[in-house]
């Protein structure tokens, strides 16, 4: 399974739309974590009319912003944090295997998350590795400070641990211009704190530019492309009952087809990171040396 984070260099580059479409079209169970530090949008869109139980609607008492209090209340305890997070998950549709952690209700809540990231990351990893669910992260617009990701206004700790970070870029010259400098920031960030620059790719939204052209300009590979169509995007934006034919729209069909390759790429990155970590042990180092010698003399 995989933990895939989507981010952008601008506020209107379609991160939430892309992440939500991918989650809704995943063929496997999926958890979407809305970690945009400028505030969550899904509670006012897709989730507005979805009930978790008969008569139970999403309120301000549910969401990411409530986790710091729960984390503080259990300080010093050995109990698992997972039940606290599960109380704040909300269904994305009428299935039992697509859920979302709704985002902040106020950007000022971002500062309180500093102490939560380690425990939340553990829950996301357990969901990924133990439950075998896909984990998608809506990281929102990136904010830069002193040449790196802002420690409060971005979910930097989660991006560092993601198997794959996708920079969402619209098919406009303006979006690509902003994305170029952000790509350099993310490359440096992942090289220093994360899984390395190979964990970064582009998700191109729209079809007015060829993916190879965009990849060449940004100097990072385009790992996927989603067409923009109003029918699919409007449903993700507004929510409610899915109109007839939306599941077969270009956006939704492409999102379904794209999840598989993205998952495979992220799985390879996860395996690479595990092998690199294990290689630091003396026994693993000897094994690697023996294998390398066997290859050279084979």
Tab-separated table of C-alpha atoms in Angstrom:
chain	number	residue	atom	x	y	z
A	1	UNK	CA	0.000	0.000	0.000
A	2	UNK	CA	1.085	3.619	-0.108
A	3	UNK	CA	1.015	7.061	1.459
A	4	UNK	CA	0.739	9.669	-1.290
A	5	UNK	CA	0.688	13.418	-0.581
A	6	UNK	CA	-0.582	16.055	-3.003
A	7	UNK	CA	0.552	19.684	-2.704
A	8	UNK	CA	0.609	22.827	-4.814
A	9	UNK	CA	2.525	26.056	-5.297
A	10	UNK	CA	-0.704	28.080	-5.589
A	11	UNK	CA	-4.054	28.117	-3.853
A	12	UNK	CA	-6.161	27.304	-6.927
A	13	UNK	CA	-4.178	24.486	-8.501
A	14	UNK	CA	-6.751	21.797	-7.807
A	15	UNK	CA	-5.106	19.792	-5.005
A	16	UNK	CA	-8.349	19.073	-3.160
A	17	UNK	CA	-10.206	18.232	-6.370
A	18	UNK	CA	-7.446	15.870	-7.505
A	19	UNK	CA	-6.987	14.159	-4.144
A	20	UNK	CA	-10.729	13.693	-3.700
A	21	UNK	CA	-11.210	12.307	-7.206
A	22	UNK	CA	-8.374	9.807	-6.671
A	23	UNK	CA	-9.834	8.730	-3.333
A	24	UNK	CA	-13.360	8.323	-4.693
A	25	UNK	CA	-12.090	6.237	-7.589
A	26	UNK	CA	-9.677	4.052	-5.628
A	27	UNK	CA	-10.401	0.354	-6.029
A	28	UNK	CA	-9.053	-0.258	-2.517
A	29	UNK	CA	-10.014	1.102	0.897
A	30	UNK	CA	-8.666	4.630	1.271
A	31	UNK	CA	-8.164	7.263	3.952
A	32	UNK	CA	-7.940	10.879	2.768
A	33	UNK	CA	-6.297	13.185	5.319
A	34	UNK	CA	-7.123	16.840	4.696
A	35	UNK	CA	-3.957	18.516	6.006
A	36	UNK	CA	-4.179	21.880	4.254
A	37	UNK	CA	-3.021	24.318	6.939
A	38	UNK	CA	-5.079	27.132	5.416
A	39	UNK	CA	-8.238	25.228	6.347
A	40	UNK	CA	-10.295	22.286	5.175
A	41	UNK	CA	-12.754	22.630	2.307
A	42	UNK	CA	-14.433	19.254	2.069
A	43	UNK	CA	-16.693	19.802	5.095
A	44	UNK	CA	-18.388	22.586	3.122
A	45	UNK	CA	-18.425	20.641	-0.133
A	46	UNK	CA	-18.474	16.882	-0.583
A	47	UNK	CA	-19.158	16.055	3.074
A	48	UNK	CA	-21.879	18.634	3.716
A	49	UNK	CA	-24.788	16.282	3.036
A	50	UNK	CA	-23.202	12.962	3.990
A	51	UNK	CA	-24.400	11.365	7.228
A	52	UNK	CA	-22.130	9.108	9.260
A	53	UNK	CA	-25.199	7.638	10.946
A	54	UNK	CA	-28.894	8.416	10.436
A	55	UNK	CA	-29.352	12.056	11.381
A	56	UNK	CA	-25.659	12.612	12.185
A	57	UNK	CA	-24.161	15.454	10.147
A	58	UNK	CA	-20.601	16.747	10.146
A	59	UNK	CA	-20.081	19.515	12.723
A	60	UNK	CA	-17.166	21.643	13.901
A	61	UNK	CA	-16.595	19.108	16.684
A	62	UNK	CA	-15.177	16.665	14.129
A	63	UNK	CA	-11.845	17.049	12.387
A	64	UNK	CA	-8.107	17.509	12.477
A	65	UNK	CA	-8.288	20.518	14.822
A	66	UNK	CA	-9.669	18.350	17.636
A	67	UNK	CA	-6.684	15.980	17.724
A	68	UNK	CA	-4.301	18.233	19.732
A	69	UNK	CA	-6.688	18.217	22.699
A	70	UNK	CA	-7.041	14.430	22.554
A	71	UNK	CA	-3.271	14.076	22.276
A	72	UNK	CA	-2.763	16.379	25.269
A	73	UNK	CA	-5.320	14.508	27.387
A	74	UNK	CA	-3.527	11.198	26.857
A	75	UNK	CA	-0.027	12.601	27.500
A	76	UNK	CA	1.987	10.089	29.508
A	77	UNK	CA	-0.432	7.249	28.802
A	78	UNK	CA	0.441	4.099	26.916
A	79	UNK	CA	-2.963	3.871	25.242
A	80	UNK	CA	-3.192	3.841	21.472
A	81	UNK	CA	-4.021	7.142	19.768
A	82	UNK	CA	-5.810	5.398	16.907
A	83	UNK	CA	-9.313	5.359	18.521
A	84	UNK	CA	-9.137	9.145	18.974
A	85	UNK	CA	-8.387	9.636	15.281
A	86	UNK	CA	-11.042	7.152	14.168
A	87	UNK	CA	-13.691	9.198	16.003
A	88	UNK	CA	-12.879	12.086	13.654
A	89	UNK	CA	-13.115	10.188	10.374
A	90	UNK	CA	-16.075	10.846	8.097
A	91	UNK	CA	-17.390	8.785	5.166
A	92	UNK	CA	-16.830	10.137	1.671
A	93	UNK	CA	-19.752	8.209	0.204
A	94	UNK	CA	-22.127	5.408	1.159
A	95	UNK	CA	-19.371	2.788	1.203
A	96	UNK	CA	-17.535	1.577	4.300
A	97	UNK	CA	-14.062	1.907	2.882
A	98	UNK	CA	-13.613	5.527	1.809
A	99	UNK	CA	-13.157	7.912	4.710
A	100	UNK	CA	-11.696	11.364	5.259
A	101	UNK	CA	-10.126	13.194	8.185
A	102	UNK	CA	-11.718	16.654	7.724
A	103	UNK	CA	-9.312	19.590	7.918
A	104	UNK	CA	-8.963	22.660	10.084
A	105	UNK	CA	-11.893	25.012	10.542
A	106	UNK	CA	-9.578	28.007	11.132
A	107	UNK	CA	-5.994	28.567	9.868
A	108	UNK	CA	-5.044	29.774	13.354
A	109	UNK	CA	-5.412	26.180	14.558
A	110	UNK	CA	-2.316	25.124	12.598
A	111	UNK	CA	0.124	26.041	15.386
A	112	UNK	CA	-1.526	23.556	17.775
A	113	UNK	CA	-0.663	20.606	15.519
A	114	UNK	CA	3.078	20.632	16.267
A	115	UNK	CA	2.767	18.044	19.028
A	116	UNK	CA	0.320	15.892	17.042
A	117	UNK	CA	2.359	15.083	13.941
A	118	UNK	CA	4.296	12.079	15.383
A	119	UNK	CA	1.166	10.335	16.669
A	120	UNK	CA	-0.888	11.177	13.586
A	121	UNK	CA	1.902	9.913	11.352
A	122	UNK	CA	1.885	6.659	13.294
A	123	UNK	CA	-1.844	6.261	12.673
A	124	UNK	CA	-1.416	6.964	8.953
A	125	UNK	CA	1.380	4.416	8.744
A	126	UNK	CA	-0.659	1.794	10.610
A	127	UNK	CA	-3.515	2.409	8.193
A	128	UNK	CA	-1.110	2.000	5.296
A	129	UNK	CA	1.012	-0.936	6.437
A	130	UNK	CA	-1.253	-2.885	8.800
A	131	UNK	CA	-4.735	-2.307	7.395
A	132	UNK	CA	-3.378	-2.222	3.820
A	133	UNK	CA	-5.415	0.883	2.986
A	134	UNK	CA	-4.212	3.576	0.628
A	135	UNK	CA	-3.497	6.870	2.396
A	136	UNK	CA	-3.909	10.101	0.432
A	137	UNK	CA	-2.895	13.456	1.907
A	138	UNK	CA	-4.283	16.800	0.742
A	139	UNK	CA	-1.349	19.003	1.759
A	140	UNK	CA	-2.734	22.177	0.223
A	141	UNK	CA	-0.638	25.150	-0.838
A	142	UNK	CA	2.969	25.140	0.281
A	143	UNK	CA	4.404	28.078	2.242
A	144	UNK	CA	8.154	28.703	2.170
A	145	UNK	CA	10.295	30.137	4.954
A	146	UNK	CA	14.080	30.581	4.754
A	147	UNK	CA	14.246	28.422	1.633
A	148	UNK	CA	12.377	25.468	3.153
A	149	UNK	CA	8.844	24.432	3.995
A	150	UNK	CA	7.277	26.483	6.756
A	151	UNK	CA	7.212	24.308	9.916
A	152	UNK	CA	3.712	25.479	10.954
A	153	UNK	CA	1.926	26.531	7.776
A	154	UNK	CA	2.647	23.264	5.943
A	155	UNK	CA	2.286	19.609	7.010
A	156	UNK	CA	6.041	19.202	6.523
A	157	UNK	CA	6.508	16.188	8.889
A	158	UNK	CA	3.929	14.212	6.901
A	159	UNK	CA	5.491	15.141	3.559
A	160	UNK	CA	8.882	14.001	4.842
A	161	UNK	CA	7.456	10.531	5.531
A	162	UNK	CA	5.247	10.208	2.458
A	163	UNK	CA	6.188	7.524	-0.046
A	164	UNK	CA	5.327	9.904	-2.865
A	165	UNK	CA	4.823	13.678	-2.990
A	166	UNK	CA	2.928	14.970	-6.027
A	167	UNK	CA	3.168	18.631	-6.986
A	168	UNK	CA	-0.185	19.412	-8.629
A	169	UNK	CA	0.244	21.748	-11.603
A	170	UNK	CA	-2.504	23.211	-13.771
A	171	UNK	CA	-2.036	23.435	-17.531
A	172	UNK	CA	-1.411	27.198	-17.477
A	173	UNK	CA	1.842	29.145	-17.848
A	174	UNK	CA	1.194	30.859	-14.504
A	175	UNK	CA	0.798	27.598	-12.603
A	176	UNK	CA	3.941	26.146	-14.156
A	177	UNK	CA	5.948	29.277	-13.369
A	178	UNK	CA	5.020	29.081	-9.685
A	179	UNK	CA	5.586	25.325	-9.675
A	180	UNK	CA	9.166	25.644	-10.963
A	181	UNK	CA	10.504	27.373	-7.865
A	182	UNK	CA	8.387	25.213	-5.554
A	183	UNK	CA	9.777	22.082	-7.194
A	184	UNK	CA	13.285	23.197	-6.209
A	185	UNK	CA	12.169	23.805	-2.618
A	186	UNK	CA	10.531	20.389	-2.402
A	187	UNK	CA	13.525	18.638	-3.932
A	188	UNK	CA	15.836	20.180	-1.334
A	189	UNK	CA	13.359	19.437	1.466
A	190	UNK	CA	12.943	15.776	0.572
A	191	UNK	CA	16.668	15.324	0.029
A	192	UNK	CA	17.425	16.725	3.475
A	193	UNK	CA	14.521	15.426	5.540
A	194	UNK	CA	12.564	12.923	3.478
A	195	UNK	CA	12.887	10.012	1.093
A	196	UNK	CA	15.042	11.773	-1.491
A	197	UNK	CA	14.253	13.632	-4.687
A	198	UNK	CA	12.948	10.498	-6.410
A	199	UNK	CA	9.975	10.698	-4.072
A	200	UNK	CA	8.798	13.853	-5.872
A	201	UNK	CA	6.718	13.945	-9.035
A	202	UNK	CA	4.187	16.092	-10.876
A	203	UNK	CA	0.466	15.529	-11.269
A	204	UNK	CA	-0.622	17.562	-14.284
A	205	UNK	CA	-4.219	18.775	-14.167
A	206	UNK	CA	-5.619	19.539	-17.619
A	207	UNK	CA	-4.598	18.508	-21.106
A	208	UNK	CA	-3.499	21.679	-22.883
A	209	UNK	CA	0.191	20.801	-22.346
A	210	UNK	CA	1.976	17.531	-23.014
A	211	UNK	CA	3.316	15.843	-19.882
A	212	UNK	CA	6.835	15.454	-21.334
A	213	UNK	CA	6.968	19.179	-22.048
A	214	UNK	CA	5.937	20.025	-18.483
A	215	UNK	CA	8.351	17.494	-16.986
A	216	UNK	CA	11.212	18.937	-19.002
A	217	UNK	CA	10.382	22.472	-17.893
A	218	UNK	CA	10.043	21.607	-14.191
A	219	UNK	CA	12.938	19.119	-14.274
A	220	UNK	CA	10.939	16.494	-12.383
A	221	UNK	CA	8.923	13.621	-13.883
A	222	UNK	CA	5.216	13.923	-14.543
A	223	UNK	CA	3.824	10.777	-12.931
A	224	UNK	CA	0.207	11.335	-13.862
A	225	UNK	CA	-2.264	13.544	-15.685
A	226	UNK	CA	-5.928	14.223	-14.992
A	227	UNK	CA	-8.189	15.977	-17.498
A	228	UNK	CA	-10.400	18.753	-16.197
A	229	UNK	CA	-14.075	18.325	-16.867
A	230	UNK	CA	-16.833	20.331	-15.260
A	231	UNK	CA	-19.127	17.411	-14.483
A	232	UNK	CA	-16.618	15.525	-12.351
A	233	UNK	CA	-15.064	18.619	-10.793
A	234	UNK	CA	-18.424	20.139	-9.879
A	235	UNK	CA	-19.473	17.010	-8.010
A	236	UNK	CA	-16.234	17.017	-6.005
A	237	UNK	CA	-16.685	20.721	-5.289
A	238	UNK	CA	-20.376	20.621	-4.324
A	239	UNK	CA	-21.023	17.076	-3.171
A	240	UNK	CA	-24.575	15.876	-2.731
A	241	UNK	CA	-26.118	13.057	-4.736
A	242	UNK	CA	-23.833	11.999	-7.561
A	243	UNK	CA	-25.439	13.028	-10.870
A	244	UNK	CA	-25.947	10.403	-13.487
A	245	UNK	CA	-22.868	9.849	-15.612
A	246	UNK	CA	-20.367	11.554	-13.272
A	247	UNK	CA	-18.672	8.252	-12.440
A	248	UNK	CA	-17.984	7.910	-16.185
A	249	UNK	CA	-16.726	11.475	-16.630
A	250	UNK	CA	-13.207	12.000	-17.972
A	251	UNK	CA	-11.930	13.178	-14.592
A	252	UNK	CA	-13.308	10.204	-12.676
A	253	UNK	CA	-12.291	7.599	-15.244
A	254	UNK	CA	-8.778	9.002	-15.417
A	255	UNK	CA	-8.546	9.104	-11.616
A	256	UNK	CA	-9.508	5.432	-11.477
A	257	UNK	CA	-6.893	4.504	-14.070
A	258	UNK	CA	-4.205	6.618	-12.396
A	259	UNK	CA	-4.452	5.250	-8.851
A	260	UNK	CA	-2.879	1.929	-9.806
A	261	UNK	CA	0.337	3.340	-11.339
A	262	UNK	CA	0.700	5.901	-8.539
A	263	UNK	CA	0.298	3.181	-5.933
A	264	UNK	CA	2.897	0.995	-7.648
A	265	UNK	CA	5.359	3.889	-7.808
A	266	UNK	CA	4.814	4.703	-4.136
A	267	UNK	CA	5.143	1.033	-3.173
A	268	UNK	CA	8.517	0.873	-4.900
A	269	UNK	CA	9.626	4.008	-3.027
A	270	UNK	CA	8.459	2.479	0.245
A	271	UNK	CA	10.373	-0.733	-0.439
A	272	UNK	CA	13.477	1.243	-1.379
A	273	UNK	CA	13.317	3.202	1.868
A	274	UNK	CA	12.874	0.023	3.902
A	275	UNK	CA	15.859	-1.599	2.222
A	276	UNK	CA	17.963	1.507	2.781
A	277	UNK	CA	17.026	1.563	6.459
A	278	UNK	CA	17.713	-2.125	6.936
A	279	UNK	CA	21.043	-1.786	5.138
A	280	UNK	CA	22.343	0.314	8.031
A	281	UNK	CA	22.512	-2.760	10.293
A	282	UNK	CA	25.854	-4.661	10.353
A	283	UNK	CA	24.251	-7.920	9.230
A	284	UNK	CA	22.476	-6.244	6.322
A	285	UNK	CA	25.650	-4.418	5.347
A	286	UNK	CA	27.565	-7.711	5.174
A	287	UNK	CA	24.788	-9.293	3.126
A	288	UNK	CA	24.776	-6.386	0.671
A	289	UNK	CA	28.559	-6.588	0.351
A	290	UNK	CA	28.393	-10.325	-0.352
A	291	UNK	CA	25.660	-9.839	-2.934
A	292	UNK	CA	27.639	-7.111	-4.671
A	293	UNK	CA	30.767	-9.285	-4.750
A	294	UNK	CA	28.711	-12.157	-6.188
A	295	UNK	CA	27.394	-9.909	-8.956
A	296	UNK	CA	30.878	-8.680	-9.832
A	297	UNK	CA	32.313	-12.189	-9.996
A	298	UNK	CA	29.278	-13.911	-11.474
